[in-house]
Amino acid sequence: MDLLQADLSAVTEAIQNKKISAVETTQFFLDRVQKLDQHLNAFTYVSNTAVKEAELLDQKIAHGENVGPLAGVVFGIKDLLCTKGMPSTAASKMLSGFVPPYDATVVSRLKKAGAIILGKLNQDEFAMGSSNETSVYGACHNPWDKSRVPGGSSGGSAAAQAARLTMATIGTDTGGSIRQPASFCGVVGVKPTYGRVSRYGIIAYASSLDQAGPIVSSVKDAALTLETICGQDSYDGTTSDHLVEKFSQNLNGNIKGKKIGVIKEFVQHIPDAHIAQSFQLALDTVKQLGAEIVEVSIPLTQYAVPMYYLISASEASSNFARYDGVKYGYRTPHDKTSNLSLDDFYSLSRGEGFGAEVKRRIMLGTYALSAGYSDAFYLKACKVRRLLRQQFLDAFEKCDLIMGPVTTAPAFKLGEKSVDPLKNYLNDIFTTSTNLCGLPGMSVPFSTAREGNSILPIGVQLTAPHFQEQSLLNFAYAIENTTPAADFRKLKPHVY
Amino acid sequence: MSTNSIDTIMSGYEVVIGIEVHVQLNTKSKIFCSDSTSFGAGDNENISPISLGMPGTLPTLNKGVLDLAIKTGLALNCHIRAKSFFARKNYFYPDLPKGYQISQYEVPICENGFVEFSVEGQPRKVSITRAHLEEDAGKSTHFPEHTLLNYNRAGIPLLEIVSGPDMKSAKEAAEYCKTIRSIVQYLDVCDGNLEEGSLRCDCNISVKKVGEKKLGTKVELKNLNSFRFIEKALEFEIERQIDLCLSDKKIVQETRLYDPDKNRTYTMRLKEDAQDYRYFIDPDLLPIIVTDDKIKQIQKAIPELPIKKAARFVKELGLSTDEAEILTSDKALADFFEMTSKESGYSKQASNWILGEVLRYTNEHHQTIQQIKVTPKSLSDLIKLIEQKIISTKIAKSVFNEMMDSGNSAASIIDRHGYKQVTDVDELEKLIQKVLDSNSSQVDEYRQGKEKVFGFFVGAVMKLTKGQADPDVVNQLLKEKLSGRKI
């Protein structure tokens, strides 16, 4: 069995039918991490219990016990998610040494379904960034071109998956952190509807925007993973009791007669020729599949980036207040040698523990929430957010799904953009609206761009009305099997 | 020191007091997680990743807390919001695990209510601005070289009841706090224990010239753990502030504590620059939705409150207002009284016994009414024995003391000691004759008009019967005999 190409369902079936053991599979991917991750730096921690867990699973299977629908599937988990007994640091010095005594609900659901957790994956510090360059563990590299970024913040998840160091991964998406790296690395990434997936145990960045989702190799795998992690959780009051369909069993690639919305304000301003070309090709392709293209106008999308940065930074400034050096994580060593005041203790611990981008956003958020400023910044952003949501709901009156580009350009070079934060922020233009409105969105690999010797993947973005993950996945399933997407799937990245 | 409002007005100043009462709601688990709320657990025993605010953990609302808040709000005549929100109050302190306290800010669950009570017989009505839910912080214990943190209290549900700035004297403020306590005890939403901190009263106090509209600089008094200290601290603070005004000195906006040993207040911390808490709605918690049905259902479960109960005791059971107020100040006491009254059929006597002997005993022995060995039933039996003239009131008191100590019934104690009131007229006549015969000179004195001697005869008869004679019968028989008709 080709573990690098097989569907998750096929692998788990083979394991459950004892055609291949969970130990073998786990060892296979551990070996790949051992051999290839030196080129990528996608892993921040590799489990030393994975093989043992696989053994237990094999024993269960041998005893004819019931194992879950992901039995033996080898997962990599973004470091932002808490994993019991494994370091969970959000790629920050501030949480160095933090090993939680609990699993995130997403992780416990995967484990319950029989998944094997191979280790933790690199990311931007506290999920703040879109290049994976703000990680305390150092940058992660794009498997298609090691001189380029994998995107972020879930860069490690996308890179590991593209290079098949894992069978599947979990990322998180606050403003595009699943979809953008998925597009840069040529893998499938889904950001579910806000409230679909429990945030419990996911180190919070922006509570009203964060969602976890799969970054995997195919739409089918995305569907299977998603149906496992979705659903109401008593530990997260913001999760919905909305029915979770068996997405993987209902996949249907027939999109004939579907109305596909294109946001006028987006397509007018695609700055990169590769992206513009790819998107035009995507429109032509879905038309050939019988879908109808409808232009919709969502004027407030032009404010999505400032709205996103005001709201996410404000929430983060409060969420990160708990990292004070008192209870866990990093504490300034000056604490031991000098008699610090409480304020100095805080300032030093936080000043030394947080990286530059995190500090920038804490300051931005603190300012936006301050008395005298919050009306003009935070609260105004919240009000516009409501209006933006309404504009999206209105647009969905005219179409079933919205299709657009994911990024403003293919993967950029390491170091290229980290100097100008504002310019970096503007790259989030196509992804942030989805989070602000709580909508489900995904990125599907579609075509490629050639940059010198490199082939760079380009994804297409889909956005659906709330809780319509099934139609999102169905549409992606249709695209996945067309030219050029199907051709892309035959390509292998440089690191593989 | 002069403290009542008339004296302060005479000095040209009037007092403005507003009070924030933190009521610890007596749920079994914390407001946002399932940790126990038990008092007296070992340090950091009642904690979990959630109450410690560990990375990735989230709060989820304990629905029981909501019901208690609504119940209290209704009892305080508040409007209950159909939709209210939790907000984050951001500030750094080591005993605040998340770096913010979850509280309610702009939209509290209860608002615009009032409470009624009386101060020295005068009816008073104090407005309730709002009552909002929040979580408690942990506890810091400071030492010269280090600080110890105990997070057992972190996440304990609190309802903060904020009064309007309506109170004008220390006495009134203390009565207000007592009223709030008795209400929450009646509702069984809080044990009302000031010493353990399950009820905390923070007083905001300022003074201003009589007639002045603008409020003076306010000082907050915190950690007042008895009603007496509340009154004393406010008395001191009123005088301190008026003295400062009279000598043209500035009152500093600050938080002060009360030192009961020295009977004075002192600075805890200054509030020179108001802290910016950067409040915003907590995105982790959904809005609190309260339906009309829910309100109706909870309204039904509200018991008769002290002020109504007191009025009923006066009207139906013939008690004085003072008696009724003391009896209803504590629900357990009121219940004890009502049961005794019903069981014995003698309301006034039940009230006298409870306000006299029972309270004397509980005060002397530092016990609560629930802890004593006498029950409403056993006290009723005792009262009936007195009313049936089986024992005298005097003997009843010693019987009562023994009941309190041993828990035995009145009847068994009387039996054992052979206490029995002598009411037999023939027997008493013989005894009286004996007394008169052996004190003929006193009989002469009496008959010559020295009526004081009468008491001497009564005493002598009681002595002969070891106090068991019915004094009424003795009096009557003595009078008859001494008038000469039967000698």
PDB file of C-alpha atoms in Angstrom, chain B residues 161-392:
ATOM      1  CA  ILE B 161     -25.277  44.386  44.597  1.00  0.00           C
ATOM      2  CA  VAL B 162     -24.680  48.090  44.062  1.00  0.00           C
ATOM      3  CA  SER B 163     -26.861  50.523  45.986  1.00  0.00           C
ATOM      4  CA  GLY B 164     -27.583  54.082  45.002  1.00  0.00           C
ATOM      5  CA  PRO B 165     -25.756  56.782  47.040  1.00  0.00           C
ATOM      6  CA  ASP B 166     -28.833  56.971  49.225  1.00  0.00           C
ATOM      7  CA  MET B 167     -27.672  56.442  52.780  1.00  0.00           C
ATOM      8  CA  LYS B 168     -27.013  59.294  55.165  1.00  0.00           C
ATOM      9  CA  SER B 169     -25.677  57.736  58.348  1.00  0.00           C
ATOM     10  CA  ALA B 170     -23.499  54.914  59.611  1.00  0.00           C
ATOM     11  CA  LYS B 171     -26.481  53.377  61.344  1.00  0.00           C
ATOM     12  CA  GLU B 172     -28.527  53.386  58.160  1.00  0.00           C
ATOM     13  CA  ALA B 173     -25.660  51.829  56.212  1.00  0.00           C
ATOM     14  CA  ALA B 174     -25.295  49.044  58.757  1.00  0.00           C
ATOM     15  CA  GLU B 175     -29.054  48.407  58.698  1.00  0.00           C
ATOM     16  CA  TYR B 176     -28.966  48.272  54.911  1.00  0.00           C
ATOM     17  CA  CYS B 177     -26.213  45.637  55.026  1.00  0.00           C
ATOM     18  CA  LYS B 178     -28.156  43.636  57.606  1.00  0.00           C
ATOM     19  CA  THR B 179     -31.226  43.790  55.401  1.00  0.00           C
ATOM     20  CA  ILE B 180     -29.305  42.533  52.368  1.00  0.00           C
ATOM     21  CA  ARG B 181     -27.906  39.722  54.463  1.00  0.00           C
ATOM     22  CA  SER B 182     -31.251  38.663  55.799  1.00  0.00           C
ATOM     23  CA  ILE B 183     -32.728  38.744  52.280  1.00  0.00           C
ATOM     24  CA  VAL B 184     -30.004  36.516  50.811  1.00  0.00           C
ATOM     25  CA  GLN B 185     -30.318  34.177  53.762  1.00  0.00           C
ATOM     26  CA  TYR B 186     -34.089  34.017  53.351  1.00  0.00           C
ATOM     27  CA  LEU B 187     -33.593  33.226  49.673  1.00  0.00           C
ATOM     28  CA  ASP B 188     -31.007  30.620  50.568  1.00  0.00           C
ATOM     29  CA  VAL B 189     -28.640  31.996  47.942  1.00  0.00           C
ATOM     30  CA  CYS B 190     -25.812  32.773  50.399  1.00  0.00           C
ATOM     31  CA  ASP B 191     -24.987  31.831  53.970  1.00  0.00           C
ATOM     32  CA  GLY B 192     -24.361  35.505  54.736  1.00  0.00           C
ATOM     33  CA  ASN B 193     -21.218  34.855  56.726  1.00  0.00           C
ATOM     34  CA  LEU B 194     -19.243  38.111  56.926  1.00  0.00           C
ATOM     35  CA  GLU B 195     -16.311  36.575  58.746  1.00  0.00           C
ATOM     36  CA  GLU B 196     -15.709  33.887  56.130  1.00  0.00           C
ATOM     37  CA  GLY B 197     -16.188  36.500  53.433  1.00  0.00           C
ATOM     38  CA  SER B 198     -19.248  35.003  51.830  1.00  0.00           C
ATOM     39  CA  LEU B 199     -20.843  38.433  52.216  1.00  0.00           C
ATOM     40  CA  ARG B 200     -18.565  41.436  51.749  1.00  0.00           C
ATOM     41  CA  CYS B 201     -19.717  45.000  52.179  1.00  0.00           C
ATOM     42  CA  ASP B 202     -17.622  47.775  50.622  1.00  0.00           C
ATOM     43  CA  CYS B 203     -18.797  51.250  51.596  1.00  0.00           C
ATOM     44  CA  ASN B 204     -18.292  54.350  49.478  1.00  0.00           C
ATOM     45  CA  ILE B 205     -18.566  57.432  51.588  1.00  0.00           C
ATOM     46  CA  SER B 206     -18.265  61.138  50.988  1.00  0.00           C
ATOM     47  CA  VAL B 207     -19.409  64.286  52.727  1.00  0.00           C
ATOM     48  CA  LYS B 208     -20.642  67.550  51.258  1.00  0.00           C
ATOM     49  CA  LYS B 209     -21.947  70.846  52.500  1.00  0.00           C
ATOM     50  CA  VAL B 210     -25.650  70.772  53.218  1.00  0.00           C
ATOM     51  CA  GLY B 211     -27.545  71.692  50.067  1.00  0.00           C
ATOM     52  CA  GLU B 212     -24.508  71.249  47.816  1.00  0.00           C
ATOM     53  CA  LYS B 213     -25.415  69.242  44.723  1.00  0.00           C
ATOM     54  CA  LYS B 214     -21.967  68.051  43.766  1.00  0.00           C
ATOM     55  CA  LEU B 215     -20.785  64.992  45.648  1.00  0.00           C
ATOM     56  CA  GLY B 216     -17.574  65.223  47.644  1.00  0.00           C
ATOM     57  CA  THR B 217     -14.486  63.089  47.029  1.00  0.00           C
ATOM     58  CA  LYS B 218     -15.355  59.534  47.900  1.00  0.00           C
ATOM     59  CA  VAL B 219     -13.412  57.094  49.980  1.00  0.00           C
ATOM     60  CA  GLU B 220     -13.974  53.362  49.785  1.00  0.00           C
ATOM     61  CA  LEU B 221     -13.923  51.275  52.952  1.00  0.00           C
ATOM     62  CA  LYS B 222     -13.121  47.633  52.381  1.00  0.00           C
ATOM     63  CA  ASN B 223     -12.776  44.361  54.339  1.00  0.00           C
ATOM     64  CA  LEU B 224     -15.359  45.252  56.973  1.00  0.00           C
ATOM     65  CA  ASN B 225     -16.188  41.843  58.379  1.00  0.00           C
ATOM     66  CA  SER B 226     -18.951  42.614  60.855  1.00  0.00           C
ATOM     67  CA  PHE B 227     -21.958  44.901  60.957  1.00  0.00           C
ATOM     68  CA  ARG B 228     -20.527  46.559  64.052  1.00  0.00           C
ATOM     69  CA  PHE B 229     -17.289  47.341  62.209  1.00  0.00           C
ATOM     70  CA  ILE B 230     -19.254  48.747  59.291  1.00  0.00           C
ATOM     71  CA  GLU B 231     -20.996  51.141  61.627  1.00  0.00           C
ATOM     72  CA  LYS B 232     -17.869  52.010  63.611  1.00  0.00           C
ATOM     73  CA  ALA B 233     -15.693  52.488  60.542  1.00  0.00           C
ATOM     74  CA  LEU B 234     -18.274  54.744  58.919  1.00  0.00           C
ATOM     75  CA  GLU B 235     -18.688  56.747  62.117  1.00  0.00           C
ATOM     76  CA  PHE B 236     -14.965  57.300  62.248  1.00  0.00           C
ATOM     77  CA  GLU B 237     -14.773  58.109  58.562  1.00  0.00           C
ATOM     78  CA  ILE B 238     -17.631  60.611  58.726  1.00  0.00           C
ATOM     79  CA  GLU B 239     -15.918  62.495  61.512  1.00  0.00           C
ATOM     80  CA  ARG B 240     -12.532  62.304  59.794  1.00  0.00           C
ATOM     81  CA  GLN B 241     -13.909  63.664  56.540  1.00  0.00           C
ATOM     82  CA  ILE B 242     -15.925  66.449  58.184  1.00  0.00           C
ATOM     83  CA  ASP B 243     -12.888  67.424  60.239  1.00  0.00           C
ATOM     84  CA  LEU B 244     -10.807  67.619  57.056  1.00  0.00           C
ATOM     85  CA  CYS B 245     -13.467  69.784  55.421  1.00  0.00           C
ATOM     86  CA  LEU B 246     -13.785  72.042  58.418  1.00  0.00           C
ATOM     87  CA  SER B 247     -10.049  72.588  58.473  1.00  0.00           C
ATOM     88  CA  ASP B 248     -10.017  73.184  54.686  1.00  0.00           C
ATOM     89  CA  LYS B 249      -7.961  70.092  53.976  1.00  0.00           C
ATOM     90  CA  LYS B 250      -8.367  67.922  50.920  1.00  0.00           C
ATOM     91  CA  ILE B 251     -10.028  64.519  51.075  1.00  0.00           C
ATOM     92  CA  VAL B 252      -7.966  62.060  49.045  1.00  0.00           C
ATOM     93  CA  GLN B 253      -9.718  59.545  46.833  1.00  0.00           C
ATOM     94  CA  GLU B 254      -8.543  56.232  48.201  1.00  0.00           C
ATOM     95  CA  THR B 255      -9.414  52.834  49.575  1.00  0.00           C
ATOM     96  CA  ARG B 256      -9.180  52.587  53.364  1.00  0.00           C
ATOM     97  CA  LEU B 257      -9.286  49.736  55.836  1.00  0.00           C
ATOM     98  CA  TYR B 258     -10.635  49.686  59.377  1.00  0.00           C
ATOM     99  CA  ASP B 259      -8.562  48.794  62.419  1.00  0.00           C
ATOM    100  CA  PRO B 260     -11.018  47.642  65.084  1.00  0.00           C
ATOM    101  CA  ASP B 261      -8.402  47.670  67.865  1.00  0.00           C
ATOM    102  CA  LYS B 262      -7.653  51.343  67.387  1.00  0.00           C
ATOM    103  CA  ASN B 263     -11.134  52.151  66.043  1.00  0.00           C
ATOM    104  CA  ARG B 264      -9.782  54.119  63.101  1.00  0.00           C
ATOM    105  CA  THR B 265      -9.495  53.795  59.325  1.00  0.00           C
ATOM    106  CA  TYR B 266      -6.217  53.901  57.432  1.00  0.00           C
ATOM    107  CA  THR B 267      -5.045  54.071  53.817  1.00  0.00           C
ATOM    108  CA  MET B 268      -4.892  50.810  51.869  1.00  0.00           C
ATOM    109  CA  ARG B 269      -4.212  52.228  48.404  1.00  0.00           C
ATOM    110  CA  LEU B 270      -4.635  55.513  46.604  1.00  0.00           C
ATOM    111  CA  LYS B 271      -6.848  55.800  43.566  1.00  0.00           C
ATOM    112  CA  GLU B 272      -5.197  58.835  42.074  1.00  0.00           C
ATOM    113  CA  ASP B 273      -5.299  57.749  38.486  1.00  0.00           C
ATOM    114  CA  ALA B 274      -8.351  55.694  37.711  1.00  0.00           C
ATOM    115  CA  GLN B 275      -7.262  52.354  36.274  1.00  0.00           C
ATOM    116  CA  ASP B 276      -8.313  51.606  32.710  1.00  0.00           C
ATOM    117  CA  TYR B 277      -9.833  48.125  32.798  1.00  0.00           C
ATOM    118  CA  ARG B 278     -10.357  47.967  29.030  1.00  0.00           C
ATOM    119  CA  TYR B 279     -13.744  46.324  29.431  1.00  0.00           C
ATOM    120  CA  PHE B 280     -15.139  44.442  26.469  1.00  0.00           C
ATOM    121  CA  ILE B 281     -17.730  41.706  26.020  1.00  0.00           C
ATOM    122  CA  ASP B 282     -16.166  38.314  26.673  1.00  0.00           C
ATOM    123  CA  PRO B 283     -16.148  36.464  23.349  1.00  0.00           C
ATOM    124  CA  ASP B 284     -15.890  33.111  25.138  1.00  0.00           C
ATOM    125  CA  LEU B 285     -19.352  33.401  26.693  1.00  0.00           C
ATOM    126  CA  LEU B 286     -22.687  33.697  24.969  1.00  0.00           C
ATOM    127  CA  PRO B 287     -25.132  36.415  26.045  1.00  0.00           C
ATOM    128  CA  ILE B 288     -27.243  35.453  29.079  1.00  0.00           C
ATOM    129  CA  ILE B 289     -30.812  35.001  27.919  1.00  0.00           C
ATOM    130  CA  VAL B 290     -33.594  35.013  30.520  1.00  0.00           C
ATOM    131  CA  THR B 291     -37.126  34.191  29.410  1.00  0.00           C
ATOM    132  CA  ASP B 292     -40.323  35.478  31.034  1.00  0.00           C
ATOM    133  CA  ASP B 293     -41.253  31.913  31.902  1.00  0.00           C
ATOM    134  CA  LYS B 294     -38.010  31.503  33.758  1.00  0.00           C
ATOM    135  CA  ILE B 295     -38.639  34.688  35.726  1.00  0.00           C
ATOM    136  CA  LYS B 296     -42.178  33.564  36.592  1.00  0.00           C
ATOM    137  CA  GLN B 297     -40.958  30.175  37.670  1.00  0.00           C
ATOM    138  CA  ILE B 298     -38.283  31.653  39.943  1.00  0.00           C
ATOM    139  CA  GLN B 299     -40.673  34.287  41.296  1.00  0.00           C
ATOM    140  CA  LYS B 300     -42.854  31.467  42.576  1.00  0.00           C
ATOM    141  CA  ALA B 301     -39.988  30.032  44.562  1.00  0.00           C
ATOM    142  CA  ILE B 302     -39.272  33.257  46.465  1.00  0.00           C
ATOM    143  CA  PRO B 303     -40.231  32.834  50.113  1.00  0.00           C
ATOM    144  CA  GLU B 304     -41.863  35.479  52.310  1.00  0.00           C
ATOM    145  CA  LEU B 305     -39.167  38.123  52.897  1.00  0.00           C
ATOM    146  CA  PRO B 306     -38.294  39.629  56.298  1.00  0.00           C
ATOM    147  CA  ILE B 307     -40.162  42.888  55.938  1.00  0.00           C
ATOM    148  CA  LYS B 308     -43.416  41.115  55.031  1.00  0.00           C
ATOM    149  CA  LYS B 309     -42.922  38.479  57.651  1.00  0.00           C
ATOM    150  CA  ALA B 310     -42.377  41.116  60.338  1.00  0.00           C
ATOM    151  CA  ALA B 311     -45.555  42.920  59.343  1.00  0.00           C
ATOM    152  CA  ARG B 312     -47.470  39.657  59.548  1.00  0.00           C
ATOM    153  CA  PHE B 313     -46.046  38.859  63.003  1.00  0.00           C
ATOM    154  CA  VAL B 314     -47.264  42.256  64.218  1.00  0.00           C
ATOM    155  CA  LYS B 315     -50.656  42.010  62.611  1.00  0.00           C
ATOM    156  CA  GLU B 316     -51.507  38.367  63.103  1.00  0.00           C
ATOM    157  CA  LEU B 317     -49.530  37.332  66.128  1.00  0.00           C
ATOM    158  CA  GLY B 318     -49.710  40.538  68.109  1.00  0.00           C
ATOM    159  CA  LEU B 319     -45.991  41.150  68.471  1.00  0.00           C
ATOM    160  CA  SER B 320     -44.508  44.624  68.787  1.00  0.00           C
ATOM    161  CA  THR B 321     -42.670  46.036  65.751  1.00  0.00           C
ATOM    162  CA  ASP B 322     -39.359  45.753  67.579  1.00  0.00           C
ATOM    163  CA  GLU B 323     -39.931  42.145  68.501  1.00  0.00           C
ATOM    164  CA  ALA B 324     -41.014  41.257  64.980  1.00  0.00           C
ATOM    165  CA  GLU B 325     -37.966  42.955  63.455  1.00  0.00           C
ATOM    166  CA  ILE B 326     -35.489  41.148  65.642  1.00  0.00           C
ATOM    167  CA  LEU B 327     -37.188  37.796  65.128  1.00  0.00           C
ATOM    168  CA  THR B 328     -37.269  38.212  61.346  1.00  0.00           C
ATOM    169  CA  SER B 329     -33.710  39.511  61.003  1.00  0.00           C
ATOM    170  CA  ASP B 330     -32.606  35.913  60.704  1.00  0.00           C
ATOM    171  CA  LYS B 331     -34.660  33.377  58.818  1.00  0.00           C
ATOM    172  CA  ALA B 332     -33.740  30.507  61.102  1.00  0.00           C
ATOM    173  CA  LEU B 333     -34.792  32.561  64.121  1.00  0.00           C
ATOM    174  CA  ALA B 334     -38.050  33.566  62.481  1.00  0.00           C
ATOM    175  CA  ASP B 335     -38.775  29.948  61.573  1.00  0.00           C
ATOM    176  CA  PHE B 336     -37.953  28.860  65.127  1.00  0.00           C
ATOM    177  CA  PHE B 337     -40.314  31.452  66.493  1.00  0.00           C
ATOM    178  CA  GLU B 338     -43.098  30.661  64.113  1.00  0.00           C
ATOM    179  CA  MET B 339     -42.942  26.965  64.835  1.00  0.00           C
ATOM    180  CA  THR B 340     -42.860  27.556  68.584  1.00  0.00           C
ATOM    181  CA  SER B 341     -45.759  29.955  68.346  1.00  0.00           C
ATOM    182  CA  LYS B 342     -47.828  27.540  66.317  1.00  0.00           C
ATOM    183  CA  GLU B 343     -46.981  24.511  68.408  1.00  0.00           C
ATOM    184  CA  SER B 344     -47.638  26.166  71.773  1.00  0.00           C
ATOM    185  CA  GLY B 345     -50.457  28.463  70.752  1.00  0.00           C
ATOM    186  CA  TYR B 346     -48.848  31.304  72.732  1.00  0.00           C
ATOM    187  CA  SER B 347     -47.207  33.780  70.325  1.00  0.00           C
ATOM    188  CA  LYS B 348     -46.310  36.487  72.791  1.00  0.00           C
ATOM    189  CA  GLN B 349     -44.811  34.012  75.226  1.00  0.00           C
ATOM    190  CA  ALA B 350     -42.887  32.311  72.442  1.00  0.00           C
ATOM    191  CA  SER B 351     -41.497  35.669  71.393  1.00  0.00           C
ATOM    192  CA  ASN B 352     -40.558  36.546  74.988  1.00  0.00           C
ATOM    193  CA  TRP B 353     -38.771  33.264  75.509  1.00  0.00           C
ATOM    194  CA  ILE B 354     -36.883  33.406  72.231  1.00  0.00           C
ATOM    195  CA  LEU B 355     -35.877  37.045  72.466  1.00  0.00           C
ATOM    196  CA  GLY B 356     -34.981  36.571  76.135  1.00  0.00           C
ATOM    197  CA  GLU B 357     -33.640  33.225  77.215  1.00  0.00           C
ATOM    198  CA  VAL B 358     -32.923  31.647  73.820  1.00  0.00           C
ATOM    199  CA  LEU B 359     -30.925  34.577  72.439  1.00  0.00           C
ATOM    200  CA  ARG B 360     -29.158  35.065  75.762  1.00  0.00           C
ATOM    201  CA  TYR B 361     -28.068  31.461  75.633  1.00  0.00           C
ATOM    202  CA  THR B 362     -26.944  31.517  71.977  1.00  0.00           C
ATOM    203  CA  ASN B 363     -25.013  34.745  72.529  1.00  0.00           C
ATOM    204  CA  GLU B 364     -23.314  33.442  75.669  1.00  0.00           C
ATOM    205  CA  HIS B 365     -22.425  30.142  74.034  1.00  0.00           C
ATOM    206  CA  HIS B 366     -21.656  31.538  70.554  1.00  0.00           C
ATOM    207  CA  GLN B 367     -24.082  29.177  68.953  1.00  0.00           C
ATOM    208  CA  THR B 368     -26.553  29.616  66.156  1.00  0.00           C
ATOM    209  CA  ILE B 369     -30.218  28.853  66.564  1.00  0.00           C
ATOM    210  CA  GLN B 370     -29.697  25.718  64.486  1.00  0.00           C
ATOM    211  CA  GLN B 371     -27.050  24.435  66.868  1.00  0.00           C
ATOM    212  CA  ILE B 372     -28.951  24.570  70.163  1.00  0.00           C
ATOM    213  CA  LYS B 373     -30.486  21.503  71.760  1.00  0.00           C
ATOM    214  CA  VAL B 374     -33.882  23.044  72.416  1.00  0.00           C
ATOM    215  CA  THR B 375     -36.308  22.677  69.531  1.00  0.00           C
ATOM    216  CA  PRO B 376     -39.474  24.648  68.801  1.00  0.00           C
ATOM    217  CA  LYS B 377     -41.379  21.574  69.978  1.00  0.00           C
ATOM    218  CA  SER B 378     -39.557  21.275  73.292  1.00  0.00           C
ATOM    219  CA  LEU B 379     -39.774  25.004  73.941  1.00  0.00           C
ATOM    220  CA  SER B 380     -43.494  24.863  73.218  1.00  0.00           C
ATOM    221  CA  ASP B 381     -43.888  22.100  75.787  1.00  0.00           C
ATOM    222  CA  LEU B 382     -42.153  24.268  78.344  1.00  0.00           C
ATOM    223  CA  ILE B 383     -44.340  27.266  77.560  1.00  0.00           C
ATOM    224  CA  LYS B 384     -47.456  25.125  77.851  1.00  0.00           C
ATOM    225  CA  LEU B 385     -46.361  23.858  81.269  1.00  0.00           C
ATOM    226  CA  ILE B 386     -46.036  27.458  82.443  1.00  0.00           C
ATOM    227  CA  GLU B 387     -49.360  28.466  81.005  1.00  0.00           C
ATOM    228  CA  GLN B 388     -51.015  25.470  82.581  1.00  0.00           C
ATOM    229  CA  LYS B 389     -49.529  26.647  85.890  1.00  0.00           C
ATOM    230  CA  ILE B 390     -47.712  23.395  86.343  1.00  0.00           C
ATOM    231  CA  ILE B 391     -44.470  25.264  86.953  1.00  0.00           C
ATOM    232  CA  SER B 392     -43.687  28.849  87.723  1.00  0.00           C
TER     233      SER B 392
END
